[in-house]
C-alpha cells in the first residue's frame, strides 16, 4: 500500500536579489499513518520551509508531494484548501493566532471554516484548551496571553479537527520543561489514541530522542535518521 | 527514505516559478537556477489574443464602412434597383475585409514570420522588446480603430464624407504599418514567440496549484452563449407574459418582466461561468464583453451605412441612441461580473457553499462590531424621537469611544477609522439622495394634484365633425364602471381685454353643475372671490352699481368693431345682465379686474368680413376668481357657461368634448382606453391626464433622473472610499488571511469575507443615510421650508416620503458598494499563505 504522505525529490529555491538561495535541494520522505517524526536541524536549515511545502502553504520549485496517492500540487486551490482543513493541523513557529479573537474562538476557527456547528465545536475546543492547561483562559485574546500560552492555544487549534497529519514547528519552543513535557504528552497521547501522524520540528534533543523516527535537515537534504 | 518508485516521468509540474513563466521542459531539480532554458516569452498572450480577435472582427466592419459607398456607386444599392445581383454585391463586400486581412498577412510574411505567429504577434511588443501590457496594447491598437469607426458613423453619407472616410482609413493603415515597423525593429527571434505560444496552448485549462488556470474555455463558452441565451430568455419571457395577459394599470408587464429577466439571467450566467472555472472569471468575461460588444458594434456600423432606414440614427437622436446602447452594454458587463463574483464566492469543490457564517464572524471582528452595537442601531432607528441623538451624537461618541480603545488596550487600527469615515460618506450620499428625491417627488405629486384638480382625469373628443350628439355619448360614458362623473366642455383660445390691458387666454365653457364633480374648480374659489353659482346666475354678481354705464361704455369702446352678440347699452335698464366669467387670479391681477368688473372677450378669428376675419367680442362680468396654485392655469384659464360659449363661438349644440372623472386617477389610462372601446373607437378619441400633460411630466421625470444620477456620484465617491478602506484592510490583514488559508479557508471564502466587510460598512452607511434622509424629510414636512410663492407658486417646499424610493436609493448604494468591494476582496482572496506569512 502506498504511504500516506510521500515527498519526492522536493526542491525549494528562493530568489534573493536575483541570486538563487537553495533551501531544500532533494528531499524525499514517506510517512505512514500513525508515524511520529522528529525533524531537527540548525536554524535556517529549512525546517519551516519544508513544513510549509508539505502543508501546501507554499509551492515547491521542483518535486512532488503525494497525500493518499494524490499529487497535491496538481490540485486546484480550493481542493488544497479543503485538504488543509480536513487533513492537516499546523502549529506555526510564531503561532499566528488571530488577534481579534479570544483563545476559545481561535481554537474553534478551523471548525467554523468547515462550517461545523458552533455548539459541538465549542465543547471540543474547551476540552482541548483544558488539556493544554488553559481551561481558565478561554475569553482572553492573544495579546493578553504569554508566548507559551499562545503556543498552547495554537496547538489546541491544530488539533481541533482531529487532523490526519500534524505539522508542528517547535511546538514546545517557548515552554518551560514541565509544560513542554505536558504538551508533548498530549501529542503522544493523540498519536496513540487517534493515530495522528506528525512531523514535529524541535531543537530539544531530549524530546526528539523520545520520538520513534528522527530526521535531520542539513545542506538542503534530509540526512537519515539522526 | 528515497521513493520506491525508481523512475517517473519528467518532474515538470507545468507550474509557475516566480514569474509565472511556463517552461516547456522542466530542469532537473537542483540545478534549476542555472540550467539554460528557453527565454520566457515576454509578452501577454492574452493581450495578443484579444487584440487580434478584435481586429479580425473590426476590420470587416471598418472596411465595409469605408468602402460601402464607393461600392454602392459601382454597383447600385441592392435594396433598390440592382445592377449587380444582391448575392454578388454581398460577396464583393465580403471580399474587402478578406483582402484587408490577407494584406496584413502578407505584411507579416514579408517580415519573415509564419501566419499564426504573425497574427498573434501584431502590436503587442514595443521596439525595445518590453511588454506593453494588456491595457496599453489594447488601447494603442483599438483606440484609433474605434475612434475611426465612431467618426464614420457620425458622418453624413455624402460625397465629401467619402474623402474623410478615406483619410481615416489611411490613419488605420498607418497604425498597421507602424506596428509592422515595430515588429521589424524587434530583435527577438521568432522561435520564442512560437514556443511560448505552444506552451500556452498546451497549458490552457490545466489546473495548477496556487496559480489558477489563466483561461477557461468552458467559462468563456458559457458566458458567451449565456449572453445570447439571456437575450433569448428575455424574448421568451416577453412572449409568455403577453400570452398570459396579466392586467396591470400603470406598467407594461411583459416589457418589465423581459427587462428584469435579462440582468437576472446574466447574473446567473456569470455565476455559472465562475462555477465552471471555480474562479472569478474576469478574463473570460472581458473576452465575452469584448466580442459581444464588437459584434453589436459591427452590426450597428454595418447597418448604419448599408441600410437606409437606419441612417436615421445618423441624423436624429444618434447620440441618445448610442448612449442607451452604451449603458446597456455596461449593464450587461456589470451583471456578468456581479454574477461571476457571487458564483466564485459560492463555488467550492464540495458544491455550492453560500454560507457566510464564519466570514461574518471574522468580518465583524475586523470592523470591531458587536451585537450590542447592532441592537443599539436598531433601537435608535425605530425610535424616531431619538433619531437625532442616534444620527448626530451617538456616532460621534461611539467613534470617540472606539478610538480611545477598548479595555485600555491599544487604540483601534487606522482601518477602522477609515471604515467609520466611509460610513459617514455613504451616509451623506444616501441622505442627500433621499432628501432630493423626496422633494422632487413632492413637486411631482403637487403638480399631479393640481393638474388633477384643474384638469379632468380624462377627456373624450370627436376627431372629425361637430360633437353634437354629446348627450348620448355622455350617457354611454357614464355607464362605464369606474367612471365617476362626466361633464361637457368647450375649449377655445381667445383674448381678454379691459380698458388698458390685454391677455391671451384659454376659455373653457363648462356646465357649472356637473363640472364641479369632474374638477376641483369650486375648491379653488376663495371665500371673498365670488362664487361658482354666479356663473349660471350672473344677475347675482355684486357690482359697483353706481358706475354701470361708465364701465360698460369703456368696455364697448375697447371692443372696437362691436359684434352682434354684444348687447347694446340700454340706458333704460340700470343694470344689464352680462354673462358671467371666472378668471384665474394671475390674469385678474394682470387685467386689474375683480369680481363684478367687466371684461371683453375677443375671438380673434370671428366672422369672415370682406377684408378677412373680423374679430368678434362680447362683454362678460367677472363672477369669481380662482387660484389653482398652478401659474399656468391661473394666468391663462377663464371659465364661462356652455350656453354662453356655444353662443359666442356659434357652435350650435356642439361641445368640444367631455371631461371625465374616474374613481381612481391612477387607473385613468386603462379606463379611458375602455371608454374608447365602449364608444366604438373612431371618430371618438380619449386621452387621460397623463397624456394631456405628457411634456410636463416627462420633463419632471427627466429632471428627477438627472438629479439622481448627479447625486449618485456622491455615493460613487463613497464607494471609492470603500475601495480604499478595503485595500488598506487587506494589507493590514495579510497575515491573518494567510493564517485562515492555512486552516483551510478557500480563496472564495476570503473574498466573501472582505466583500462582507464592505457591505457592512455600506449597509450601516445606507441605513443611517436612510434614517437621516427620512428624518430630514419629516422635518421639512413638519416645519416646512418657505418658498417665495411668486417664484415657485407654492408656499412650502413639498416633500413626499416614498418607501420605494428609499429602498431603491439604499439598493443602489449597496450595489455600488458591492461593486467597489470586488477588486480589494479579490486581492485579499488571492493572497497566498506563503506571501502572507512572509511579511514578518
Ligand atoms: N520567503 C523567503 N524568501 C527568501 N528566503 C527565505 C524565505 N523564507 C525562508 N527563507 C530562507 O530559507 C532559509 C530556511 O528558512 P527556514 O525558516 O525554513 O529555517 P528553519 O530551519 O525553520 O530555521 P529556524 O530553526 O530558525 O526556524 C533561511 O535561510 C531563510 O532566510
Ligand atoms: Mg523555522
CSV table of C-alpha atoms and ligand atoms in Angstrom, one decimal, chain A residues 12-16 21-24 39-52 58 93 169-170 201 203 217, chain B residues 18 834-835 837-839, ligand 1:
chain,number,residue,atom,x,y,z
A,12,UNK,CA,12.7,24.8,-2.9
A,13,UNK,CA,14.7,27.8,-4.1
A,14,UNK,CA,14.2,31.3,-3.1
A,15,UNK,CA,15.3,34.1,-5.2
A,16,UNK,CA,17.1,36.8,-3.3
A,21,UNK,CA,19.0,30.5,-2.5
A,22,UNK,CA,18.6,26.8,-2.5
A,23,UNK,CA,16.9,26.0,0.8
A,24,UNK,CA,15.8,22.5,0.0
A,39,UNK,CA,12.7,16.9,12.4
A,40,UNK,CA,15.8,18.6,13.6
A,41,UNK,CA,18.4,20.8,12.0
A,42,UNK,CA,20.3,24.0,12.5
A,43,UNK,CA,18.5,27.3,12.4
A,44,UNK,CA,18.0,28.3,8.8
A,45,UNK,CA,18.3,24.8,7.6
A,46,UNK,CA,14.9,24.9,6.0
A,47,UNK,CA,12.7,23.0,8.5
A,48,UNK,CA,9.9,25.6,8.5
A,49,UNK,CA,10.1,25.8,4.7
A,50,UNK,CA,9.8,22.1,4.5
A,51,UNK,CA,6.7,22.0,6.7
A,52,UNK,CA,5.1,24.8,4.7
A,58,UNK,CA,4.0,27.2,-0.4
A,93,UNK,CA,6.7,28.7,14.9
A,169,UNK,CA,7.0,23.8,14.1
A,170,UNK,CA,8.7,23.9,17.5
A,201,UNK,CA,10.3,20.3,14.4
A,203,UNK,CA,15.5,21.8,18.9
A,217,UNK,CA,17.9,18.6,7.6
B,18,UNK,CA,8.5,33.1,-9.5
B,834,UNK,CA,3.4,31.9,1.7
B,835,UNK,CA,3.1,35.5,0.7
B,837,UNK,CA,3.5,34.9,6.2
B,838,UNK,CA,6.5,36.4,4.6
B,839,UNK,CA,5.6,39.8,6.0
C,1,LIG,N1,10.3,33.9,1.7
C,1,LIG,C1,11.6,33.7,1.7
C,1,LIG,N2,12.4,34.4,0.9
C,1,LIG,C2,13.7,34.2,0.9
C,1,LIG,N3,14.3,33.4,1.7
C,1,LIG,C3,13.6,32.7,2.6
C,1,LIG,C4,12.2,32.9,2.7
C,1,LIG,N4,11.7,32.0,3.6
C,1,LIG,C5,12.8,31.5,4.2
C,1,LIG,N5,13.9,31.9,3.6
C,1,LIG,C6,15.3,31.4,3.9
C,1,LIG,O1,15.3,30.0,3.9
C,1,LIG,C7,16.1,29.5,4.9
C,1,LIG,C8,15.4,28.5,5.7
C,1,LIG,O2,14.4,29.1,6.5
C,1,LIG,P1,13.5,28.3,7.5
C,1,LIG,O3,12.6,29.2,8.1
C,1,LIG,O4,12.9,27.1,6.8
C,1,LIG,O5,14.6,27.8,8.5
C,1,LIG,P2,14.4,26.9,9.8
C,1,LIG,O6,15.1,25.7,9.6
C,1,LIG,O7,12.9,26.8,10.1
C,1,LIG,O8,15.1,27.8,10.9
C,1,LIG,P3,14.7,28.1,12.4
C,1,LIG,O9,15.1,26.8,13.1
C,1,LIG,O10,15.5,29.2,12.8
C,1,LIG,O11,13.2,28.3,12.5
C,1,LIG,C9,16.6,30.7,5.7
C,1,LIG,O12,17.9,31.0,5.4
C,1,LIG,C10,15.7,31.8,5.3
C,1,LIG,O13,16.4,33.0,5.2
